mmCIF file of C-alpha atoms and ligand atoms in Angstrom:
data_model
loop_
_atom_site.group_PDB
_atom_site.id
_atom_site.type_symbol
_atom_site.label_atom_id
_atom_site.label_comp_id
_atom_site.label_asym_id
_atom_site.label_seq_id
_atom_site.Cartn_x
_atom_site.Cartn_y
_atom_site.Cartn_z
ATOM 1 C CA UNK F 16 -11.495 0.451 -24.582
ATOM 2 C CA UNK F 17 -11.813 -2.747 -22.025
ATOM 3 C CA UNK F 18 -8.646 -4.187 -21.308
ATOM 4 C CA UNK F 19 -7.825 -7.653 -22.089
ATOM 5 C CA UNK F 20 -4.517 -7.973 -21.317
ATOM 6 C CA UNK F 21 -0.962 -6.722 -21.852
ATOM 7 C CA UNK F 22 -0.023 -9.050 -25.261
ATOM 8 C CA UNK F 23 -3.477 -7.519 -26.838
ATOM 9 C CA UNK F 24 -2.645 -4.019 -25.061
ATOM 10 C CA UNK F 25 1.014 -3.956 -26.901
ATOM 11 C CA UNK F 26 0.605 -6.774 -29.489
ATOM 12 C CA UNK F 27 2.544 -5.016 -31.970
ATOM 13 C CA UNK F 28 5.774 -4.935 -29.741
ATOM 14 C CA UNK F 29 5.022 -8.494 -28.797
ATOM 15 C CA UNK F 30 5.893 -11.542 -31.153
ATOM 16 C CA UNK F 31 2.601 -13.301 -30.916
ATOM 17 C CA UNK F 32 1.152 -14.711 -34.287
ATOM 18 C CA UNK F 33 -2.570 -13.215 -35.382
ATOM 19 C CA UNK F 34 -4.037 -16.632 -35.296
ATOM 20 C CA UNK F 35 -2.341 -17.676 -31.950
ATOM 21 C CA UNK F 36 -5.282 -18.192 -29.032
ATOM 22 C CA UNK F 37 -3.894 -15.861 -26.212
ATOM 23 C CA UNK F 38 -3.848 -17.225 -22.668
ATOM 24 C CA UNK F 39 -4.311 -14.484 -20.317
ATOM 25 C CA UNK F 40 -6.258 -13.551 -17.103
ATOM 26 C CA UNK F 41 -6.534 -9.811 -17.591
ATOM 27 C CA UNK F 42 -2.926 -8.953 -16.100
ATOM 28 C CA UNK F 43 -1.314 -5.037 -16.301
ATOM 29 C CA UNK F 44 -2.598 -2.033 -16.804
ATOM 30 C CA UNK F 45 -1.724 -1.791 -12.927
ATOM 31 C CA UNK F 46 -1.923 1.765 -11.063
ATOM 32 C CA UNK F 47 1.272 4.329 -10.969
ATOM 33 C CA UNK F 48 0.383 5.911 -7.557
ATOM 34 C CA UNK F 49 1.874 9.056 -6.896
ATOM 35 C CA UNK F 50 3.507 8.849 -3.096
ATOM 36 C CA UNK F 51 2.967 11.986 -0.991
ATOM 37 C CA UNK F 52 5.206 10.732 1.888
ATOM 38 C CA UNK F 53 7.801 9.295 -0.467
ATOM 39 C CA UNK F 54 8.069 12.595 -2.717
ATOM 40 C CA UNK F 55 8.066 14.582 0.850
ATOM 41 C CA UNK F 56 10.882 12.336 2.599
ATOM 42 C CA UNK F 57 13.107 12.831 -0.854
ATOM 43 C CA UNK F 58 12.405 16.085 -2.694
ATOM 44 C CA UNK F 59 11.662 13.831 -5.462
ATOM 45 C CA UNK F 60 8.265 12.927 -7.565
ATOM 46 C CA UNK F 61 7.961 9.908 -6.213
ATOM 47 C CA UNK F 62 5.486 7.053 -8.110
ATOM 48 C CA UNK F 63 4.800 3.700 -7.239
ATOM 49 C CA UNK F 64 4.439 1.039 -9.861
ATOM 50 C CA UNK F 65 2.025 -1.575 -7.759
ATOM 51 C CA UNK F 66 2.295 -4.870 -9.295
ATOM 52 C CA UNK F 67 0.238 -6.409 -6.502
ATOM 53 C CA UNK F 68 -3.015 -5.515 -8.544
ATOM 54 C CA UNK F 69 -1.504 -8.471 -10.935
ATOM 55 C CA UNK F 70 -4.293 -11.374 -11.344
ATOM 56 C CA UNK F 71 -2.053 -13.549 -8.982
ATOM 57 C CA UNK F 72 -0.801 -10.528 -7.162
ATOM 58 C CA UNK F 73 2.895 -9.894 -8.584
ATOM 59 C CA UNK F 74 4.124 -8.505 -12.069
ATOM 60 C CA UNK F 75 5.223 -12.620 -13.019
ATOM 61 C CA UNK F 76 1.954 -12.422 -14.495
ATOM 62 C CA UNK F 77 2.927 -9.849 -17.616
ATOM 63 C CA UNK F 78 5.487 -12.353 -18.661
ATOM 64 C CA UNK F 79 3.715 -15.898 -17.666
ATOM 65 C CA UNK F 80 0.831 -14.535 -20.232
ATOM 66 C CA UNK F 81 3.389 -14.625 -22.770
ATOM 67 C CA UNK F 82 5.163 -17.786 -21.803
ATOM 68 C CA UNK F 83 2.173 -19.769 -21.542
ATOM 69 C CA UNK F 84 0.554 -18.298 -24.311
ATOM 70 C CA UNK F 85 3.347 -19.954 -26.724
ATOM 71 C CA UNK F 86 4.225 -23.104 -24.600
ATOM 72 C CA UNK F 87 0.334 -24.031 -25.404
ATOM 73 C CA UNK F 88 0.508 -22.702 -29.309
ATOM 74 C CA UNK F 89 3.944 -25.147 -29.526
ATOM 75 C CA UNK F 90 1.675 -27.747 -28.249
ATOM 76 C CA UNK F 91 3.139 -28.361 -24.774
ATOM 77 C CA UNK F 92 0.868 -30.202 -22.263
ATOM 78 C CA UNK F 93 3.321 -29.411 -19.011
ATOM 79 C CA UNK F 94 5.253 -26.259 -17.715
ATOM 80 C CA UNK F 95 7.925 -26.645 -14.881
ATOM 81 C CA UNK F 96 9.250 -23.792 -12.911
ATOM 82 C CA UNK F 97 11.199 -23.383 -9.640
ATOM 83 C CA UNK F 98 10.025 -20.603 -7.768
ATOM 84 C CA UNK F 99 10.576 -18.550 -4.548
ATOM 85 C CA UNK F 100 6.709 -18.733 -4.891
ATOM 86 C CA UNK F 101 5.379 -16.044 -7.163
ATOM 87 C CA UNK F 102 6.722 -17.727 -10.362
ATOM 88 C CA UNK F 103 4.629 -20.759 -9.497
ATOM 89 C CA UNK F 104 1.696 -18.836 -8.146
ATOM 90 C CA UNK F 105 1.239 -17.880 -11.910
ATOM 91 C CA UNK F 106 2.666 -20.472 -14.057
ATOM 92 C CA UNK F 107 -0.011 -22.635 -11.778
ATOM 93 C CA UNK F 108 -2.862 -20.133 -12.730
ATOM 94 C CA UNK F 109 -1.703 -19.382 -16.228
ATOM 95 C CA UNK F 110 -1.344 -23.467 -17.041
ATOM 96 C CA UNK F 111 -4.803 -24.143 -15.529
ATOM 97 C CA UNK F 112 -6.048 -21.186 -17.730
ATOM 98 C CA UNK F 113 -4.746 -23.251 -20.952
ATOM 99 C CA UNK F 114 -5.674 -26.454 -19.211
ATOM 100 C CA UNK F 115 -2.368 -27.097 -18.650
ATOM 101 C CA UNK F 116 -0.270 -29.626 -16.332
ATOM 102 C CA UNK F 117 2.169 -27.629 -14.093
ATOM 103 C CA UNK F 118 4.766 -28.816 -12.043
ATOM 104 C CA UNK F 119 6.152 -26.698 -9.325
ATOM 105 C CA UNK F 120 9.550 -26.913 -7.363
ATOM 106 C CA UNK F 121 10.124 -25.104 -4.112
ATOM 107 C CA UNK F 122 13.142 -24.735 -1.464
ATOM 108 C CA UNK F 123 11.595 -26.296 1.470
ATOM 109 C CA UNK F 124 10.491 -23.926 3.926
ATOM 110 C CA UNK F 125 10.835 -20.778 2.332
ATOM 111 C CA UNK F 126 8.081 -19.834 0.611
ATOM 112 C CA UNK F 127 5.431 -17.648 1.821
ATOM 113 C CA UNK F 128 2.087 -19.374 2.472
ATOM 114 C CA UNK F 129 -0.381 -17.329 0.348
ATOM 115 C CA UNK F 130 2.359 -17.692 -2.992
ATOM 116 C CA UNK F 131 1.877 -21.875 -1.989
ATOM 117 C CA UNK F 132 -1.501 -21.553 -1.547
ATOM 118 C CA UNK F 133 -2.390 -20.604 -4.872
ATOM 119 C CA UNK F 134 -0.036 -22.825 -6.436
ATOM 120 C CA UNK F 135 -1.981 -25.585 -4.890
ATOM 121 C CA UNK F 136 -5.546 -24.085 -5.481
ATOM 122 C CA UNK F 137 -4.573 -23.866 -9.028
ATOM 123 C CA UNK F 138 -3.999 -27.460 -9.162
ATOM 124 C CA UNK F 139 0.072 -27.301 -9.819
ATOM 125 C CA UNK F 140 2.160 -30.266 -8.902
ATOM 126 C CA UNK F 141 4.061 -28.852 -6.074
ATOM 127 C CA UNK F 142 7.479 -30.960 -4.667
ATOM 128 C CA UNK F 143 9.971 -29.105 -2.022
ATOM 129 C CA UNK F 144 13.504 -30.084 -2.614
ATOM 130 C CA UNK F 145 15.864 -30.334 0.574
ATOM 131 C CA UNK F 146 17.855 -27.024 -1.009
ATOM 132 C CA UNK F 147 17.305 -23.516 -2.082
ATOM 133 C CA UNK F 148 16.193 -22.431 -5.058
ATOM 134 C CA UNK F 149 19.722 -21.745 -7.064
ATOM 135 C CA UNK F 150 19.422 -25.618 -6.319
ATOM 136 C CA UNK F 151 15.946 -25.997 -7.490
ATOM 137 C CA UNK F 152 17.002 -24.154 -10.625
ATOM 138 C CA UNK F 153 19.343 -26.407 -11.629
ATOM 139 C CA UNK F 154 16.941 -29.191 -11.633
ATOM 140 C CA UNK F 155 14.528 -27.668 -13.417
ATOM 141 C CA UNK F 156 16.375 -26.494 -16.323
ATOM 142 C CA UNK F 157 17.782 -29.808 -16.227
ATOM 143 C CA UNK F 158 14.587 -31.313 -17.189
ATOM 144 C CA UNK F 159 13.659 -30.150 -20.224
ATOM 145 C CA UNK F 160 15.751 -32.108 -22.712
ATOM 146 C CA UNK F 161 14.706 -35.236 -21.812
ATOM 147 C CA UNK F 162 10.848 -34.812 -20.481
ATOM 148 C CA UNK F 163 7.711 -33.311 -22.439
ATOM 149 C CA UNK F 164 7.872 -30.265 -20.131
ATOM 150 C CA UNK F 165 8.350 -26.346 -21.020
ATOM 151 C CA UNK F 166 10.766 -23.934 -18.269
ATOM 152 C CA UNK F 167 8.600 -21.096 -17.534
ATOM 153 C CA UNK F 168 11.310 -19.011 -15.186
ATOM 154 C CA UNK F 169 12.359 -16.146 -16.483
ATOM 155 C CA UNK F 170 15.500 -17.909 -18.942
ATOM 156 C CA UNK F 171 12.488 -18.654 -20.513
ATOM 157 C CA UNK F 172 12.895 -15.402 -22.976
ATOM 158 C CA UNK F 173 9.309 -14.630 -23.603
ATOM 159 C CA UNK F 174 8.845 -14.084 -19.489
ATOM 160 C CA UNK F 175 11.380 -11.341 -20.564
ATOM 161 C CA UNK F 176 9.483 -10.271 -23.213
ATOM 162 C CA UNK F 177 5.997 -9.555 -21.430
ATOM 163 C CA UNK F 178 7.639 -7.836 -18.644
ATOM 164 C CA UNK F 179 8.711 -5.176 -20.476
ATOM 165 C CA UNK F 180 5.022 -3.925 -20.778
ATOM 166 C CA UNK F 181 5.480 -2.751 -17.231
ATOM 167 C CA UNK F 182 7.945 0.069 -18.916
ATOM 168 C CA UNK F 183 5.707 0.929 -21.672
ATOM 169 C CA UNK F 184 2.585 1.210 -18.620
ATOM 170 C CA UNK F 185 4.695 3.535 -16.736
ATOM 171 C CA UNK F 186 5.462 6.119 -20.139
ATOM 172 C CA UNK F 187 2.323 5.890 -21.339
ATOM 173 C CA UNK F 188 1.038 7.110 -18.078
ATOM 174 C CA UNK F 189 3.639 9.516 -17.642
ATOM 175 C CA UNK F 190 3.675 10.594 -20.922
ATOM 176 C CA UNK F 191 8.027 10.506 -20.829
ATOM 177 C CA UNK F 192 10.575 8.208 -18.672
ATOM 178 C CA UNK F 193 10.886 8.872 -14.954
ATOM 179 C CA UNK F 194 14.671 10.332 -14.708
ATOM 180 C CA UNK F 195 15.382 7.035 -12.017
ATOM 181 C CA UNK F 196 13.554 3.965 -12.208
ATOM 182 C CA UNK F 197 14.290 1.854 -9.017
ATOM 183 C CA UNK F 198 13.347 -2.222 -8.459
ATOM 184 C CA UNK F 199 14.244 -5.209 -6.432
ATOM 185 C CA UNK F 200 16.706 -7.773 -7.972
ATOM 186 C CA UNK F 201 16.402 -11.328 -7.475
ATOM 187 C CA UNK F 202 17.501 -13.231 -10.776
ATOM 188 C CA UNK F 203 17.432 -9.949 -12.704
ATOM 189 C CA UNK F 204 14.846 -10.187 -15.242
ATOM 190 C CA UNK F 205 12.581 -7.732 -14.159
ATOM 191 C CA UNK F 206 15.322 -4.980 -14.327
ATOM 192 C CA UNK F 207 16.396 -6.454 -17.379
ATOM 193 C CA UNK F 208 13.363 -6.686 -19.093
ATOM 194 C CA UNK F 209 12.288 -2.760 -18.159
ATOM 195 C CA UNK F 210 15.725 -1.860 -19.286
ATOM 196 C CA UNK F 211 14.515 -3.593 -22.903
ATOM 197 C CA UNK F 212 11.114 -1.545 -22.595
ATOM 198 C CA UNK F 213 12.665 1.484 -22.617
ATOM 199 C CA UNK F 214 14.876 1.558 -24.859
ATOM 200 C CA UNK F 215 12.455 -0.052 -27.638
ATOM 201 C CA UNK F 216 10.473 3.387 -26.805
ATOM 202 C CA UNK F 217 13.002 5.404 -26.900
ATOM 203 C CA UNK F 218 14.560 4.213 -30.008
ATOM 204 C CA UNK F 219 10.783 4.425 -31.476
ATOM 205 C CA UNK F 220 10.896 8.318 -30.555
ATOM 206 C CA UNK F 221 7.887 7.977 -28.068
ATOM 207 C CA UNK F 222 10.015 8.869 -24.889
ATOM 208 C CA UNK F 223 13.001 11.464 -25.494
ATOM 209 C CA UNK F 224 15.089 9.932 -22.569
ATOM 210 C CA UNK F 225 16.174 6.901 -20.558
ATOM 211 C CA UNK F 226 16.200 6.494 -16.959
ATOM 212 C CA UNK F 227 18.822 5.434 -14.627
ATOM 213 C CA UNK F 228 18.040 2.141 -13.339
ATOM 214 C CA UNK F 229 18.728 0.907 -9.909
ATOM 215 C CA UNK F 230 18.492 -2.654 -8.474
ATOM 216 C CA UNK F 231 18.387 -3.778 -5.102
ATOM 217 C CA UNK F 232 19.748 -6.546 -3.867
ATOM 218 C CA UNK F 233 19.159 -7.925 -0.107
ATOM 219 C CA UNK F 234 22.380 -7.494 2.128
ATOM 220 C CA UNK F 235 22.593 -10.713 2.702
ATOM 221 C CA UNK F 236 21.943 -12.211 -0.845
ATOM 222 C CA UNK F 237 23.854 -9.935 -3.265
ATOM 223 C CA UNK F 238 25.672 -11.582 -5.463
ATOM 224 C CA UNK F 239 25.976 -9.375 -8.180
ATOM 225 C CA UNK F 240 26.630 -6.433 -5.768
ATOM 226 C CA UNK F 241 29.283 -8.840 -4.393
ATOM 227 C CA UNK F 242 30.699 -10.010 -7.891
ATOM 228 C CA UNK F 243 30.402 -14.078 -7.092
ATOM 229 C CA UNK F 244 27.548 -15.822 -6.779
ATOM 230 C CA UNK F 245 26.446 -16.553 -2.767
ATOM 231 C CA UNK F 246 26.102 -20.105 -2.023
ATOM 232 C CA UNK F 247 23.918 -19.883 0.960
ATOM 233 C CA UNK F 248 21.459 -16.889 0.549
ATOM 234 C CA UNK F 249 19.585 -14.940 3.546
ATOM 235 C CA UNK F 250 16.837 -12.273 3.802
ATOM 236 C CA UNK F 251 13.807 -12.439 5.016
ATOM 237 C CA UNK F 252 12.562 -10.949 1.381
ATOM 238 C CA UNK F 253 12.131 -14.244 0.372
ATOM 239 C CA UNK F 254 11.243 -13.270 -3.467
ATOM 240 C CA UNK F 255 14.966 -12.427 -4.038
ATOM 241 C CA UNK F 256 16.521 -14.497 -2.148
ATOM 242 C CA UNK F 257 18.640 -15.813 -5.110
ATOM 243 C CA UNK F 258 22.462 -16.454 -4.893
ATOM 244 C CA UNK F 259 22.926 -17.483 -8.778
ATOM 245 C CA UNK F 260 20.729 -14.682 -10.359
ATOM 246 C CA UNK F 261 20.223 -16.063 -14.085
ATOM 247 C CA UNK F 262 20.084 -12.981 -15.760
ATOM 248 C CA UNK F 263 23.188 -11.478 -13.908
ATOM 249 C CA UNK F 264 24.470 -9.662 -17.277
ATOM 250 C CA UNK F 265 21.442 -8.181 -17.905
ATOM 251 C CA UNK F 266 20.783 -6.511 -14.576
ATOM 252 C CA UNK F 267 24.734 -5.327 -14.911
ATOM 253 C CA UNK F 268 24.433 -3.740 -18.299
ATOM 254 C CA UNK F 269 20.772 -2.047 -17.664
ATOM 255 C CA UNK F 270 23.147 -0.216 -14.248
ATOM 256 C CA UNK F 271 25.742 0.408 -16.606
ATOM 257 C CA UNK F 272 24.471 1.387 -19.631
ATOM 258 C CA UNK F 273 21.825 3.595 -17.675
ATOM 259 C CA UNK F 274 24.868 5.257 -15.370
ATOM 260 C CA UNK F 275 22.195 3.442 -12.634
ATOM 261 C CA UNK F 276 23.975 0.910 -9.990
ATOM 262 C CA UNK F 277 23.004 -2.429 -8.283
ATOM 263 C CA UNK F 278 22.715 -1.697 -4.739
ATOM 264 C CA UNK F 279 21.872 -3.168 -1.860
ATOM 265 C CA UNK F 280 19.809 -2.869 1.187
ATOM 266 C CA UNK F 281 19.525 -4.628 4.727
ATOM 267 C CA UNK F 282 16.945 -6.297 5.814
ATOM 268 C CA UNK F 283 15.802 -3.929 8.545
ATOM 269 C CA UNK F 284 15.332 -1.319 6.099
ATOM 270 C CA UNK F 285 13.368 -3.617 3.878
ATOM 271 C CA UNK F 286 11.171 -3.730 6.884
ATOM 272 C CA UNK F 287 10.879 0.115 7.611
ATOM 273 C CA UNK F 288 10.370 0.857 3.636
ATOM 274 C CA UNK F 289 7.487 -1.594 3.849
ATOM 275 C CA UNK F 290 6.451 -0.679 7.209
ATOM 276 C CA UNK F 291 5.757 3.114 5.934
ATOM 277 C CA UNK F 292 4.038 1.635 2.306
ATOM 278 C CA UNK F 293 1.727 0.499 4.756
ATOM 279 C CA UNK F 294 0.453 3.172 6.885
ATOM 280 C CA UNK F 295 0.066 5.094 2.888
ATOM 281 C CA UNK F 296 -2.288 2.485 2.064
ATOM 282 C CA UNK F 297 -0.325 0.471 0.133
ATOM 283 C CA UNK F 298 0.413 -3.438 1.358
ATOM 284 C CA UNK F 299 3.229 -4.406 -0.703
ATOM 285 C CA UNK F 300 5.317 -7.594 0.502
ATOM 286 C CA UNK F 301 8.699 -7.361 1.644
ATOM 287 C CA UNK F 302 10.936 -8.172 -1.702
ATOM 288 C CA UNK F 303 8.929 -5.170 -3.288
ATOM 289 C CA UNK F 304 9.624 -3.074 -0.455
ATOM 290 C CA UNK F 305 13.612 -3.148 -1.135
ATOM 291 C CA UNK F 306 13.507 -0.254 -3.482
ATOM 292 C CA UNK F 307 11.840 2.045 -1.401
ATOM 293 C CA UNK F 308 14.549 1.421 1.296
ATOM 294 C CA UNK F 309 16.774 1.608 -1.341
ATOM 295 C CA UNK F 310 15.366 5.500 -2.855
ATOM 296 C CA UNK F 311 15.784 6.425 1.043
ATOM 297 C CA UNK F 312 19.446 5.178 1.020
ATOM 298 C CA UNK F 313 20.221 6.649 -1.996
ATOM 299 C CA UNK F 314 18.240 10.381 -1.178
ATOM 300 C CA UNK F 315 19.576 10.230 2.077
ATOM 301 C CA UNK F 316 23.345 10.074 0.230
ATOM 302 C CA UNK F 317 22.604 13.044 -1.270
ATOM 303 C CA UNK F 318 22.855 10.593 -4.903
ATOM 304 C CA UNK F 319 19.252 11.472 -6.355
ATOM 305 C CA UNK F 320 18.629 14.962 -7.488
ATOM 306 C CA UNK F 321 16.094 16.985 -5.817
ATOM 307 C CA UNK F 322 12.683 17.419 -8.185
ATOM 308 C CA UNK F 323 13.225 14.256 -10.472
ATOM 309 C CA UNK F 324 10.970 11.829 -11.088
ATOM 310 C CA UNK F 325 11.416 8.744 -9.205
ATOM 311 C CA UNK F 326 9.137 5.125 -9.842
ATOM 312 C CA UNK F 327 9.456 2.018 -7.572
ATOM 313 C CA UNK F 328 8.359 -1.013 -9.162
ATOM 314 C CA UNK F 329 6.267 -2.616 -6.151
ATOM 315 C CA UNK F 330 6.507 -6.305 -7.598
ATOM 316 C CA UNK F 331 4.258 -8.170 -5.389
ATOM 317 C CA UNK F 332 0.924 -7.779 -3.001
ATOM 318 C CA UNK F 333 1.707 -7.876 0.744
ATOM 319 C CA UNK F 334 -1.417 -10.537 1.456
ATOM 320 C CA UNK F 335 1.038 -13.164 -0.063
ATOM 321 C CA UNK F 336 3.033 -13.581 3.369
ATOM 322 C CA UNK F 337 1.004 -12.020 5.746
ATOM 323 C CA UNK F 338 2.869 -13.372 8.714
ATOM 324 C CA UNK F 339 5.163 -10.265 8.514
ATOM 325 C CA UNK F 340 2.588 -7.858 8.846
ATOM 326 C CA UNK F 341 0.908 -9.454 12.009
ATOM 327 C CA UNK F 342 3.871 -10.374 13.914
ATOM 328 C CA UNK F 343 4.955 -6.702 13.658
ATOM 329 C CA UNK F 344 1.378 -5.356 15.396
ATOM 330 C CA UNK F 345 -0.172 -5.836 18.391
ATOM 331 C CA UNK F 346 -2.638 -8.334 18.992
ATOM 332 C CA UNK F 347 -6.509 -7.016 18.450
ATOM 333 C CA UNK F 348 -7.850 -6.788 22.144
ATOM 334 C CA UNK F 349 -10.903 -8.837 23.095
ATOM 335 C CA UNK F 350 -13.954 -7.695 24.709
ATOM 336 C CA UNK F 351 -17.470 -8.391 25.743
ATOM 337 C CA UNK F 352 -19.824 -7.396 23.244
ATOM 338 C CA UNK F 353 -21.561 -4.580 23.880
ATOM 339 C CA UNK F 354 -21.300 -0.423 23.807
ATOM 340 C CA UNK F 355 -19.464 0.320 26.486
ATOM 341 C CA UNK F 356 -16.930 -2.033 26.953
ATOM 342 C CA UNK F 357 -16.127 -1.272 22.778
ATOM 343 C CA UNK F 358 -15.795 2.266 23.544
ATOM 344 C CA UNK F 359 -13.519 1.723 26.547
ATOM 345 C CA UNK F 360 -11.337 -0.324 23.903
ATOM 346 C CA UNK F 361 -11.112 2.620 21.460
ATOM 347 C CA UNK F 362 -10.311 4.746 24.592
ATOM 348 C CA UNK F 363 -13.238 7.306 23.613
HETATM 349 C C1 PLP I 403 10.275 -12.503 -8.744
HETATM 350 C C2 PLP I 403 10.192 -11.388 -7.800
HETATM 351 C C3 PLP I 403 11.226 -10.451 -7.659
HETATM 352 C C4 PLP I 403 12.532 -10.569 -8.377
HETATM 353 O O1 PLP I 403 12.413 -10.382 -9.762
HETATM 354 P P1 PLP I 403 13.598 -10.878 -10.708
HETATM 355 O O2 PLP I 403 13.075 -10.721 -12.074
HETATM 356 O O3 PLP I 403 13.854 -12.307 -10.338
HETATM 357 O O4 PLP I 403 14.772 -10.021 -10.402
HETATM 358 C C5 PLP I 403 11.026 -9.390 -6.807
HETATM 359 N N1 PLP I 403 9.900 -9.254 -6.092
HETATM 360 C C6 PLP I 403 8.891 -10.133 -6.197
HETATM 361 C C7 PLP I 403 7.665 -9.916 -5.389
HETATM 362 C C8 PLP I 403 8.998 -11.226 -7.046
HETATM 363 O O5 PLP I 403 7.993 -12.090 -7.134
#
């Protein structure tokens, strides 16, 4: 069967209507990709959930097709979001999709330039706000009661909704729940949303057990790993870089309720986790890379047992912010252009 999305793919766990015209651009249905190195490193089965094949290149898209989907059947001509940069990347191609208006607000100078670039391509209104985005949060949710305009972040609960297709994905694939499921926190409704997943298939009878979840938090933007909020943020994993995570409660009680934790990692080992994603073939950016530093943190603590089944929800495509990726190689060398002079290069 072709796939046309993930509301048509699980429509009957979805609350969409019959009659209701679906916006979607073909998101899900993404690749679990066993990791050799990973599962070596760890004694583990180690999968990786890569949510850069998403239509905009991050797993927003599962829950925008949902969000925009019913913003457009309520009759809404405008979404608003603020975004670390993949929430706009897709409310900006989801809106123009439904022929849409969206408006876009960013912390100014902080989001990576392919997540801005396709908010603009898409035709979004984009304004920076002198702040960061806990700040750019506020305002946004702030404008809904008195203009036209529908919040598409993830308080918006049918963003919640769609993203817990990325749970069903990974049992239907694996035909049962991996034994620890492991994903980068920013406001929390990823990890809240796969926490919902699995238990709607486990109280359905189609997996027989849950996982144990575990979030990651950057070191220096953990709130919930912290217990108060952080007023002033910092990672270079810009996609969580969140001091006010909305959906704080749910990432707590998905650790809890899973005997899982919310960790966190430092930046440098954000960097090495996506650093060795890399030279495996897989370009993930950094924010997606936290919970592979964080299944080597918690392996090398002797915390995950040996021949489990591990997945790492990789939530967004490394092309977004390439700047990490060059600054950490050398430069290509330049030559003349012929045989010789090539091979020299190569140092054949
Ligand atoms: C949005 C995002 C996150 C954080 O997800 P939350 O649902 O906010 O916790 C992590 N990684 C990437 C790439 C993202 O775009």
């Amino acid at each position: 069967m072709t796939w046309r999305g993930v509301i048509e793919q699980y429509r009957s766990r979805l609350d969409v209507d019959d009659g209701t015209h679906i916006v979607t651009l073909g998101e899900g249905n993404t690749p679990l990709l066993h990791s050799q190195r990973l599962s070596e490193k760890t004694g583990l089965e180690v999968y990786l959930k890569y949510e850069g094949t998403n239509p905009t290149g991050s797993f927003k898209d599962r829950g925008m097709t949902m969000a925009i989907t019913k913003a457009a059947a309520s009759g809404a001509e405008a979404v608003v979001c603020a975004s670390t940069g993949n929430t706009s990347a897709s409310a900006a191609a989801y809106a123009a999709r439904a022929g849409m208006l969206c408006v876009v607000l960013i912390p100014s100078g902080n989001v990576a330039s392919g997540k801005l670039a396709q908010a603009l391509v898409h035709g979004a209104k984009v304004v920076e706000i002198k702040g960061n985005f806990d700040q750019a949060f506020e305002i946004t949710r702030k404008l809904e009661g008195p203009y036209p305009v529908v919040v598409v972040n993830s308080t918006n609960p049918y963003r919640l909704e769609g993203q817990k297709t990325g749970a069903f994905e990974i049992c239907d694939r694996l035909e049962r729940a991996p034994d620890y499921h492991l994903i980068p926190v920013g406001n929390a409704g990823n990890i809240t949303s796969y926490w919902r997943g699995y238990r709607e298939y486990k109280a359905d009878g189609l997996i027989g057990s849950l996982p144990q979840m575990f979030g990651f938090q950057a070191q220096g933007s953990a709130p919930i790993v912290l217990g108060y909020p952080v007023e002033s943020p910092k990672t270079i994993a810009t996609a969580i870089r969140i001091g006010r995570p909305a959906s704080w409660e749910g990432a707590n009680n998905a650790a809890s309720e899973s005997g899982g934790q919310i960790c966190s990692v430092s930046d440098r080992s954000i960097l090495e986790a996506y650093r060795l994603l890399a030279f495996e073939g897989v370009f993930a950016e950094l924010a997606s890379s936290a919970p592979v530093a964080g299944l080597l943190q918690l392996s090398a603590e002797g915390r995950l047992e040996k021949g489990k089944t591990a997945v790492c929800v990789l939530t967004g495509h490394g092309l977004k912010d390439p700047s990490w990726a060059i600054s950490g190689a050398p430069r290509p060398e330049l030559v003349e252009a012929n045989i010789d002079t090539v091979a020299r290069a190569f140092g054949f």
